[in-house]
Structures are given as C-alpha cells and as structure tokens.
Short mmCIF file of C-alpha atoms in Angstrom, two decimals:
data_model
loop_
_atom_site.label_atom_id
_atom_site.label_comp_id
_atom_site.label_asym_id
_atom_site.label_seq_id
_atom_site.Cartn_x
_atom_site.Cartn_y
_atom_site.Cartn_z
CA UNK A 18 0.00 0.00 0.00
CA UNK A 19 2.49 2.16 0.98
CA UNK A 20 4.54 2.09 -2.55
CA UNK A 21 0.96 2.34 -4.01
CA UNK A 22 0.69 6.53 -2.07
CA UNK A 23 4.46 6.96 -3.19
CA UNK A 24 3.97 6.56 -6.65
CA UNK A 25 0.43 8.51 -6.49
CA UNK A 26 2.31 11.91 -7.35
CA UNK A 27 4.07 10.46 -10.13
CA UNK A 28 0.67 9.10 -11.68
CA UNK A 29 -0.87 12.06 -11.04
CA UNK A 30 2.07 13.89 -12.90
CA UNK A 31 1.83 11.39 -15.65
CA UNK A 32 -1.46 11.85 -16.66
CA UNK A 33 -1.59 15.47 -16.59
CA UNK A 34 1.45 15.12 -18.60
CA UNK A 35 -0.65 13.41 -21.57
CA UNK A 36 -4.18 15.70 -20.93
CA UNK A 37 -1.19 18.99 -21.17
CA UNK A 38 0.18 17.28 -24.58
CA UNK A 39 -2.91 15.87 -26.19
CA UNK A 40 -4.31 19.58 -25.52
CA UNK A 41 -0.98 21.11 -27.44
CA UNK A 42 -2.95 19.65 -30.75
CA UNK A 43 -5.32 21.65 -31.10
CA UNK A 44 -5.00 24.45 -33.16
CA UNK A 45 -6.47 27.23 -30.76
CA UNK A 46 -6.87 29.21 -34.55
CA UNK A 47 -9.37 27.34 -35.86
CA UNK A 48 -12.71 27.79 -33.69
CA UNK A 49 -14.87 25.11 -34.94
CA UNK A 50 -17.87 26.05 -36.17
CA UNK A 51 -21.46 25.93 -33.74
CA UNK A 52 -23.69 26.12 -36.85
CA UNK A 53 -23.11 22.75 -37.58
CA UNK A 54 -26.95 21.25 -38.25
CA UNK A 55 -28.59 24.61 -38.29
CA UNK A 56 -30.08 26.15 -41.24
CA UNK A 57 -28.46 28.62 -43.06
CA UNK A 58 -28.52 32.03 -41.82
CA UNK A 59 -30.98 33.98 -44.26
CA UNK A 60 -28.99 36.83 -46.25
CA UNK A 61 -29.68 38.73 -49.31
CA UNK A 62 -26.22 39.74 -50.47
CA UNK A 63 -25.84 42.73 -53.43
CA UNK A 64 -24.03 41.10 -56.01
CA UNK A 65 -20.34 41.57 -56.77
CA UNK A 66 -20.88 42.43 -60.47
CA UNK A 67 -23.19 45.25 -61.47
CA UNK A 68 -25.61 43.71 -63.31
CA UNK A 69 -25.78 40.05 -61.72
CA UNK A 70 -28.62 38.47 -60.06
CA UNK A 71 -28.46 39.10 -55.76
CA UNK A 72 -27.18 36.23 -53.73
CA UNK A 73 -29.75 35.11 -51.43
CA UNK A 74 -30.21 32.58 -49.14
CA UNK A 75 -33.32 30.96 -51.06
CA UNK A 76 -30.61 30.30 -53.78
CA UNK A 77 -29.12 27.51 -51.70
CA UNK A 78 -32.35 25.24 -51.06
CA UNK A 79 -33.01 22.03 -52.89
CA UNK A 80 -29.89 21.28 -53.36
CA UNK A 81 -26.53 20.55 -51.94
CA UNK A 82 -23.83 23.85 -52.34
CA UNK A 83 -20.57 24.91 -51.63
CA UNK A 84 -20.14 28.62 -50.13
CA UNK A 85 -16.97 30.44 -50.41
CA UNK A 86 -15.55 33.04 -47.74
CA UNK A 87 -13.46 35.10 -50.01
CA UNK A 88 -11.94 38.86 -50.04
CA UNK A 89 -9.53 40.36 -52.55
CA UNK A 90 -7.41 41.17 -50.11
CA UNK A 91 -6.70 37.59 -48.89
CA UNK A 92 -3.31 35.87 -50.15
CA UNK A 93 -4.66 32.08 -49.85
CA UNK A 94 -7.49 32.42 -51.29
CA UNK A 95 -5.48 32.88 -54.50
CA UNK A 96 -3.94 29.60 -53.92
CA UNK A 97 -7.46 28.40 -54.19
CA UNK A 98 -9.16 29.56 -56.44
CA UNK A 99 -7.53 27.20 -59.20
CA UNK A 100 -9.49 24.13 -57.07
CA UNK A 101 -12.41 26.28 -57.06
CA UNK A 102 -12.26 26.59 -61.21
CA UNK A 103 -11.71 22.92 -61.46
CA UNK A 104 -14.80 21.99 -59.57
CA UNK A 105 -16.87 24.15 -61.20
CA UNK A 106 -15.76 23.15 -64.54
CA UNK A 107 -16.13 19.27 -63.68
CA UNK A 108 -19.75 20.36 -62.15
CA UNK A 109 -19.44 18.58 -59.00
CA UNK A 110 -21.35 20.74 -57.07
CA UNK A 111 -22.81 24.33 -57.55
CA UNK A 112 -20.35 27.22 -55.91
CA UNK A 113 -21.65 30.13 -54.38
CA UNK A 114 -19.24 33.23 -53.26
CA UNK A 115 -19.22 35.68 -50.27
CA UNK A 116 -17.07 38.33 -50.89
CA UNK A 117 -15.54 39.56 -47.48
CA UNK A 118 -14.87 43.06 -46.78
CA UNK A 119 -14.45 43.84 -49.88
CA UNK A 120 -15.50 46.68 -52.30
CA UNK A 121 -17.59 45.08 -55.06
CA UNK A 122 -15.35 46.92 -57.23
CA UNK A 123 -12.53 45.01 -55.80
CA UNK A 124 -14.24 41.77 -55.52
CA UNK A 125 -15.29 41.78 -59.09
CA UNK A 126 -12.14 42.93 -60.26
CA UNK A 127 -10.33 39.92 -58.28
CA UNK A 128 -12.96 37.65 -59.74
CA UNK A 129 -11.65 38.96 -63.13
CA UNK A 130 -8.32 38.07 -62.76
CA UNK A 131 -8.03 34.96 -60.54
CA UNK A 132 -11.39 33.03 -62.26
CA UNK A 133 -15.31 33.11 -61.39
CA UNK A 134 -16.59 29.37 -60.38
CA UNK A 135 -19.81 31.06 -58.32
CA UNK A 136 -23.37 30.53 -59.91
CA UNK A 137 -24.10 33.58 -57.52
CA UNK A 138 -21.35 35.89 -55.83
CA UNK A 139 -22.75 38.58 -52.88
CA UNK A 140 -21.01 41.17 -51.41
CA UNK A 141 -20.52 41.54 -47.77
CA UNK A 142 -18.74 44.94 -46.99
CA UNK A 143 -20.21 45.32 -43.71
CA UNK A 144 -19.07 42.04 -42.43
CA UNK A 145 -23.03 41.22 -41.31
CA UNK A 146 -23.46 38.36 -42.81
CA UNK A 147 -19.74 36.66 -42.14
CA UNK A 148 -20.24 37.50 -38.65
CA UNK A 149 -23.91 35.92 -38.87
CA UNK A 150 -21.89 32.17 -40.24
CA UNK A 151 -19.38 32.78 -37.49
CA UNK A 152 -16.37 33.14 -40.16
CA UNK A 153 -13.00 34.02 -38.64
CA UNK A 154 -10.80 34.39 -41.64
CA UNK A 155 -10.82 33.62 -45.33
CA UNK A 156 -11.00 30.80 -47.00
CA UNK A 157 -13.43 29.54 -45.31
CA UNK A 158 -15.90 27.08 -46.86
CA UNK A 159 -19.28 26.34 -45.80
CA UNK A 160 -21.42 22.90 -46.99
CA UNK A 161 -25.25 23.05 -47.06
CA UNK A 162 -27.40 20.45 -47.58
CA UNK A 163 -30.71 20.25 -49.63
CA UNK A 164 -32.99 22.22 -47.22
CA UNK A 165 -30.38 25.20 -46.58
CA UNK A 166 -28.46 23.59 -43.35
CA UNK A 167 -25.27 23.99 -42.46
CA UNK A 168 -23.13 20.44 -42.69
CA UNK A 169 -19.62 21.14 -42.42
CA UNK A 170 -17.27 24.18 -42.12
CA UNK A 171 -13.66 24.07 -44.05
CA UNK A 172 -11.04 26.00 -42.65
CA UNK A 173 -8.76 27.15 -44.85
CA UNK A 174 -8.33 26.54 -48.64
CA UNK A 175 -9.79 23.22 -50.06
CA UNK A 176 -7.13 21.14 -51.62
CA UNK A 177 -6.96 18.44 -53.31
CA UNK A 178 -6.34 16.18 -50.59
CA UNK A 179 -9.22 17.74 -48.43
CA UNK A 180 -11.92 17.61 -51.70
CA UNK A 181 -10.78 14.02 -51.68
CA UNK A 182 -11.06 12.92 -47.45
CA UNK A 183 -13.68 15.24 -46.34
CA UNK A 184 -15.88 16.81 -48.76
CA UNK A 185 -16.65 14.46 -51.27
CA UNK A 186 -17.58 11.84 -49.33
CA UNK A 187 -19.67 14.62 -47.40
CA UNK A 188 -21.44 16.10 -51.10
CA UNK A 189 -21.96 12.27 -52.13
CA UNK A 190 -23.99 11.77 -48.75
CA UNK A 191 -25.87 14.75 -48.70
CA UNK A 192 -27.12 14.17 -52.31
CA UNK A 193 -28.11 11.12 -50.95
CA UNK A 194 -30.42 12.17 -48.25
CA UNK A 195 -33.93 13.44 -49.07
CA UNK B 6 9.14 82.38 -14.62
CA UNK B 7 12.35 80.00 -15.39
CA UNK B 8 11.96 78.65 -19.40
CA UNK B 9 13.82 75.25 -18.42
CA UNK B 10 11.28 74.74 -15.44
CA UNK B 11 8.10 75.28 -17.42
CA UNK B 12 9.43 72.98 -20.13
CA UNK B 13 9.76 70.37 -17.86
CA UNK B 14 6.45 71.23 -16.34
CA UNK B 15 4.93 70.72 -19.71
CA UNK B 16 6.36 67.55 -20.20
CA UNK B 17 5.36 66.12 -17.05
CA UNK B 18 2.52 67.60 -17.92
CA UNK B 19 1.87 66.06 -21.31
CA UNK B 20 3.45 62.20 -20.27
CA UNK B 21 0.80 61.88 -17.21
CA UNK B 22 -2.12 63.31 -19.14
CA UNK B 23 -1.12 60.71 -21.90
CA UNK B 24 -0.69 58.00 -19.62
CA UNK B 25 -3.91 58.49 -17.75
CA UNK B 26 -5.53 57.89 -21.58
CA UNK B 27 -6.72 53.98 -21.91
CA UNK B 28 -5.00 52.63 -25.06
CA UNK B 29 -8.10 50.90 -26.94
CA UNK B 30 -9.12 50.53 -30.51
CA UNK B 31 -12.82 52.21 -30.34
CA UNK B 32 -13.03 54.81 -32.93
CA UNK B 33 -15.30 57.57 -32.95
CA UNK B 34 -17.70 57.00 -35.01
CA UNK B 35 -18.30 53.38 -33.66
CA UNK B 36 -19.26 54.73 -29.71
CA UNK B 37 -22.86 55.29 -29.35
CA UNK B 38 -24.39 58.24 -28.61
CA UNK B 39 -26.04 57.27 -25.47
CA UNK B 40 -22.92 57.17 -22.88
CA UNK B 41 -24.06 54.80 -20.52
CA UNK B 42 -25.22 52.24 -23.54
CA UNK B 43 -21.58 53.00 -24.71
CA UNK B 44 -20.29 52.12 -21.04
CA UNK B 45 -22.26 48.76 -21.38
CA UNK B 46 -21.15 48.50 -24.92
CA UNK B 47 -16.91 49.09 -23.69
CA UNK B 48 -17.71 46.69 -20.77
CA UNK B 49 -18.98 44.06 -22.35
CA UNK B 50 -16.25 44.26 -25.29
CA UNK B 51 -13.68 43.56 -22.98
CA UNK B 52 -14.82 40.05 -22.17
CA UNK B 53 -15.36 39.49 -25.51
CA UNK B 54 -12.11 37.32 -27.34
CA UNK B 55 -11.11 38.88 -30.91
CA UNK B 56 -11.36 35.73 -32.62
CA UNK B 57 -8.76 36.85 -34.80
CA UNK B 58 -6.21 38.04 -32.43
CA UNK B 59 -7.31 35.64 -30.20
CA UNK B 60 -5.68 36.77 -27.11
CA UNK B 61 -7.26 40.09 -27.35
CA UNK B 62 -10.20 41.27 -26.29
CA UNK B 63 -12.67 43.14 -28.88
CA UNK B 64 -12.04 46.49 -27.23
CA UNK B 65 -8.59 46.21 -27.49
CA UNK B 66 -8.06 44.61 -31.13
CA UNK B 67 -7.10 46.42 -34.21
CA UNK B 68 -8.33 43.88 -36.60
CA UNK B 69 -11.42 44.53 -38.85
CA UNK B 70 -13.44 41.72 -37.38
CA UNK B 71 -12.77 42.88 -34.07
CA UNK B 72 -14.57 46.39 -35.45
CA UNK B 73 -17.19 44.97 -36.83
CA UNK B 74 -17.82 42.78 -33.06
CA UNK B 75 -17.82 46.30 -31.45
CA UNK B 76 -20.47 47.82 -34.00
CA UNK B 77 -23.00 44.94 -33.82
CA UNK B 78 -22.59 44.60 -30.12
CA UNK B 79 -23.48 48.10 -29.85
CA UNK B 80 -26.07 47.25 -32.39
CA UNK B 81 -27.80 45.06 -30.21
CA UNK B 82 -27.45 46.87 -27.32
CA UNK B 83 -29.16 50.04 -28.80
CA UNK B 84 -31.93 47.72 -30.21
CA UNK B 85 -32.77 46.84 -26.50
CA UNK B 86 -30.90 43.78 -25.80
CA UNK B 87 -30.01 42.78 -22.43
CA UNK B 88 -25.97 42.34 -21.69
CA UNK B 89 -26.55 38.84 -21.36
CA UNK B 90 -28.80 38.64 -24.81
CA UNK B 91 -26.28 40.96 -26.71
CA UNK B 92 -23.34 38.87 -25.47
CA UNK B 93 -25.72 35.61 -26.31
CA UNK B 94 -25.98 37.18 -30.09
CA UNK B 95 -22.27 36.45 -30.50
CA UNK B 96 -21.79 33.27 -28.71
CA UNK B 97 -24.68 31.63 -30.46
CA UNK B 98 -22.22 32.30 -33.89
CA UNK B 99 -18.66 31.96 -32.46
CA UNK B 100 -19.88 29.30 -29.52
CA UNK B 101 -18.45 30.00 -25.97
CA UNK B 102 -14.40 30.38 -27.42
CA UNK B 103 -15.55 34.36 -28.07
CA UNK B 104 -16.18 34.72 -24.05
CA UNK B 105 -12.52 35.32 -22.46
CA UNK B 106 -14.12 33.86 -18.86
CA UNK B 107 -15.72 30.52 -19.98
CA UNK B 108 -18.78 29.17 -18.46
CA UNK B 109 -18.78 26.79 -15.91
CA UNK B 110 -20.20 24.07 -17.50
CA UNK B 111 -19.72 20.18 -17.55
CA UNK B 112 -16.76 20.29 -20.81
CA UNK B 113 -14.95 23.17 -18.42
CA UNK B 114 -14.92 21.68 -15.30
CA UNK B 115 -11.43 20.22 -15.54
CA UNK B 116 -10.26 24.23 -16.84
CA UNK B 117 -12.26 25.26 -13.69
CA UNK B 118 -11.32 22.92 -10.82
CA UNK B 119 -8.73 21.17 -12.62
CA UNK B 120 -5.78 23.12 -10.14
CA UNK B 121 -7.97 23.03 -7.47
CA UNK B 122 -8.07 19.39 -7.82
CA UNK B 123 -4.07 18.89 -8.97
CA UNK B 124 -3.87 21.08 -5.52
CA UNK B 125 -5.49 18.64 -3.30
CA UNK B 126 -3.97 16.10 -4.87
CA UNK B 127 -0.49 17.54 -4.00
CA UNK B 128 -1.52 18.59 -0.53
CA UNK B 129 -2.88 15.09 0.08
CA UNK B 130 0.43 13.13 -1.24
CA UNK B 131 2.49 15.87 1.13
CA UNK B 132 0.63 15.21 4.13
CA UNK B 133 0.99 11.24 3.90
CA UNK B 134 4.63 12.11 3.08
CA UNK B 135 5.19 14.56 6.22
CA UNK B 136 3.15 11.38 8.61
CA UNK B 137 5.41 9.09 7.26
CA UNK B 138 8.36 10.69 8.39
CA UNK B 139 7.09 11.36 11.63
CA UNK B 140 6.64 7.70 12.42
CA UNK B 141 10.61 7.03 11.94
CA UNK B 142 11.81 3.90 14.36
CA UNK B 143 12.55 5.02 17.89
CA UNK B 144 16.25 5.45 18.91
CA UNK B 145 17.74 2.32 20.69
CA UNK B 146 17.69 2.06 24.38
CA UNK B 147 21.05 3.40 26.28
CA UNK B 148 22.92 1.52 27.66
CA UNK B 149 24.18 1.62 31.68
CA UNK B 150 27.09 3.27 30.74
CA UNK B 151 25.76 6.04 28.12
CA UNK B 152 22.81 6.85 30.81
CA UNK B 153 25.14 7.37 33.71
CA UNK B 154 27.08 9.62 31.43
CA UNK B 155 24.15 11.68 30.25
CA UNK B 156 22.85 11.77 33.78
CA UNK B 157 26.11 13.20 35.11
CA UNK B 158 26.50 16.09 32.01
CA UNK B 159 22.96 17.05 32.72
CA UNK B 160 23.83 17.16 36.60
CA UNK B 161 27.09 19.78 35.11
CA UNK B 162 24.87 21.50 32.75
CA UNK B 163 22.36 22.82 35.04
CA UNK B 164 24.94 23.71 37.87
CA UNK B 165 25.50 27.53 38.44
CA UNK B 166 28.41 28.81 36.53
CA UNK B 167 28.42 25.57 34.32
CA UNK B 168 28.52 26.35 30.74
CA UNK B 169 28.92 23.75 28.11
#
C-alpha cells in the first residue's frame, strides 16, 4: 500500500502530462464552427458584379452547395481559387461566393483576374453576414445540404487532398439524403 | 518664470495626461451616442475574445473583425438587448471560445477545478509524506554506561556557573 501513495504523485504527474500534450494539438486558430446542423442564416447579399442576379439565401435550397468566404485582399485564397475553377468546370457541385470586406469593385475585379466558379457571388462589406456564419478568416468554406443547413465548415483553402477525405464523401452523402 | 522649469512642467505635464488615456481601438464613429449604452457596450467588449487576435479582447483589437464585433454589439445593445442577450448574439455564432471567462459548464470543469483538484492532490500526497516521516523507528535504548554519562552532564549543565 504504501509504494501504491508513493507513486500517487508520479501518476498524477503522468497523466496530466498526456491531458497537457494531447491539448498542445489543437489548433487554438481554428474555432470550430457551432452552426453545424442549423439552417443557413438567411442573407440577401448585393451582387459583386453590377448587373448580376443578388445572392440570397433561397438560392441555396433544394440542393446541396458549396459557399466560399473570399476577399480580394486575402493571399490564400489565390492559392485556391484554381481548385475552385476545377470543380466548377467538372460540375461537382454548384459554388456560391461571399465576398468579405471587400468593395464590389474590388471583388469583381479579383474575380476577373483569378477566375469566377460562383453561380451567384454577394457582397458583404459590412461584415453582417460573415459575422452571422461565425467566419474568422478567409478561406473559409461552408457545406449546405438540400434544405439550406449547415453540414460542415472548411477552414482554410480546399485542396486536393481535403476535396478528396472530407468533402466528397460529405457532397456524395448529402445528395443522398432526401 | 524660469523657461527650463516650465518645459519640464509641460512635459510632465503632457506624459501623465497621456498615460492616464486607456489605449483601446474604439473609434469615434463606432461609440454610441447614449454614454451609458456606450459604457455597457466598452464593458462588455472587454470580455469578448477577438477571434482573430485571439488573445485580445474586442475592445482592445485592431483587426477589422474585431470592429465589426464592437459595431453589432453596440447594435444590439441600442436595439434593446439585455448584456446577457447581446453577449448571447455572439456566442450563439462563435460558440463560448468568443467569451474570455468561460462558463462553468460540464466540458470546463477540468479548466475550472482542474488546479484546485491537482492542488489537493499535491496537498494530500504531502501530508501522507510529512506522517510518514514522523513515524521514523525510535532510537535504541542506552545503555548503563551512556545513561550514567548523560545523567552526570545534565547534573554539570544545570549547575551555576556551568557552561557547556
């Protein structure tokens, strides 16, 4: 018994030890998202172009979408948009846009140079509507199902390895469901 | 008056009147009108977490997200919101990460209690540790010899004038 209380600190030690470094893991910088199941939030976005249709949130029901956190001013989402252009080309799954803090001007001038794979693009200036989906930074990549729900937040740009692990399986699923 | 003294005066002058000023990221034309709504408003942003510069509260950060926080929490606080619904407004998009004191609840405990508990813990292990040693094996007995000597230093020791 009594080798049993002198080792007690040392257990005690130990397994704090492993709670401390499993905890080192996470990535405090990416706040997982809380709208995970819930609808949508509703938004009527001016478009990005002069000229194109709004982007609402009634665009997104009856069928499974993509929504892209974007901004001119953000360096990765450069990196991206080449993925973006070759899902929209192979028509896996309709894009939609969110341009970020952004002057349309800007947005639509990006848009111009870097490639356009949205059905619909809407500007958010204000920020409203990004704060309204909880978005921290851009990329960020939302999934909604059929009836406008929220399924799964991506972090960051979508490459080729996460298309392949997390959101095609996900898309294939949710075209499943009813 | 003596030039070098008032220059000095000014410049004590100018370094506590620029110390006493908070440094905070609030612009004008954010603050609402209504000073004690702003009050609420500047209380509440400060246990509100930038979720950008995460260690930051939302009065404090630069960032533009941190801006746009600070207008919509005033936002809903002008609308009529209590401080507990405005704060609610943000936490039901950024879950419980955006509050910089998180609620006791049953996935914080361990954050909570968790050195309360390492402290017991510790205290516990000490205390068995400290009985143990008090328990050591008692001396062996003297022998005739040793006694009769002890006896006769004591006897020395406690004689006037006898200083060991």
């Amino acid at each position: 018994m009594r080798w049993f209380l002198r080792l007690m600190p040392v257990v005690v030690f130990a397994a704090f030890a492993v709670a401390l470094a499993l905890g080192l893991q996470n990535d405090p910088t990416r706040i997982p998202s809380v709208l995970i199941g819930k609808p949508m939030p509703s938004f009527a976005l001016a478009p990005v172009e002069a000229g194109s249709p709004p982007f609402t949130t009634a665009d997104l029901k009856g069928h499974v979408s993509l929504v892209n956190v974007f901004g001119s001013w953000c360096a990765v989402c450069v990196e991206e948009q080449p993925m973006l252009m070759a899902l929209a080309a192979q028509q896996k799954v309709p894009l939609y846009g969110i341009d970020w803090k952004d002057a349309p001007v800007d947005g639509a001038r990006w848009l111009r140079q870097y490639g356009n794979p949205f059905k619909r693009t809407g500007n958010d200036e204000i920020g409203r509507t990004a704060i309204d989906l909880g978005v921290t930074g851009a990329p960020e990549t939302f999934v909604v199902d059929r009836q406008g729900r929220i399924r799964y937040k991506q972090i960051g740009a979508i490459t080729d390895a996460v298309w392949r692990t997390r959101l095609a399986p996900l898309i294939a699923q949710l075209e499943a469901e009813r | 008056m003596n030039l070098h003294r008032l220059r000095l005066g000014l410049a004590a002058a100018l370094m506590l009147a620029s110390a006493a000023m908070p440094a905070f990221a609030v612009l004008p034309d954010e603050m609402l009108p209504d000073a004690k709504l702003e009050a609420r408003a500047v209380a509440l942003s400060k246990e509100l977490r930038c979720v950008v510069c995460q260690n930051q509260d939302i009065d404090d950060s630069a960032a533009p997200i941190a801006r746009d926080m600070r207008l919509l929490l005033r936002q809903r606080i002008a609308a009529g919101d209590s401080d507990a619904q405005a704060v609610h407004f943000l936490v039901a998009r950024y879950g419980n990460y955006v509050l910089l004191k998180p609620p006791v609840q049953r996935d914080t405990l361990v954050l909570w209690f968790g050195p309360f508990a390492v402290l017991l813990i510790g205290g516990a292990g000490l205390f068995a540790a400290l009985r143990g040693q008090a328990r050591l094996s008692p001396p062996p007995p003297l022998s005739d010899e040793d006694r009769q000597r002890a006896a006769a230093r004591l006897a020395a020791d406690s004689s006037p004038g006898g200083q060991t």
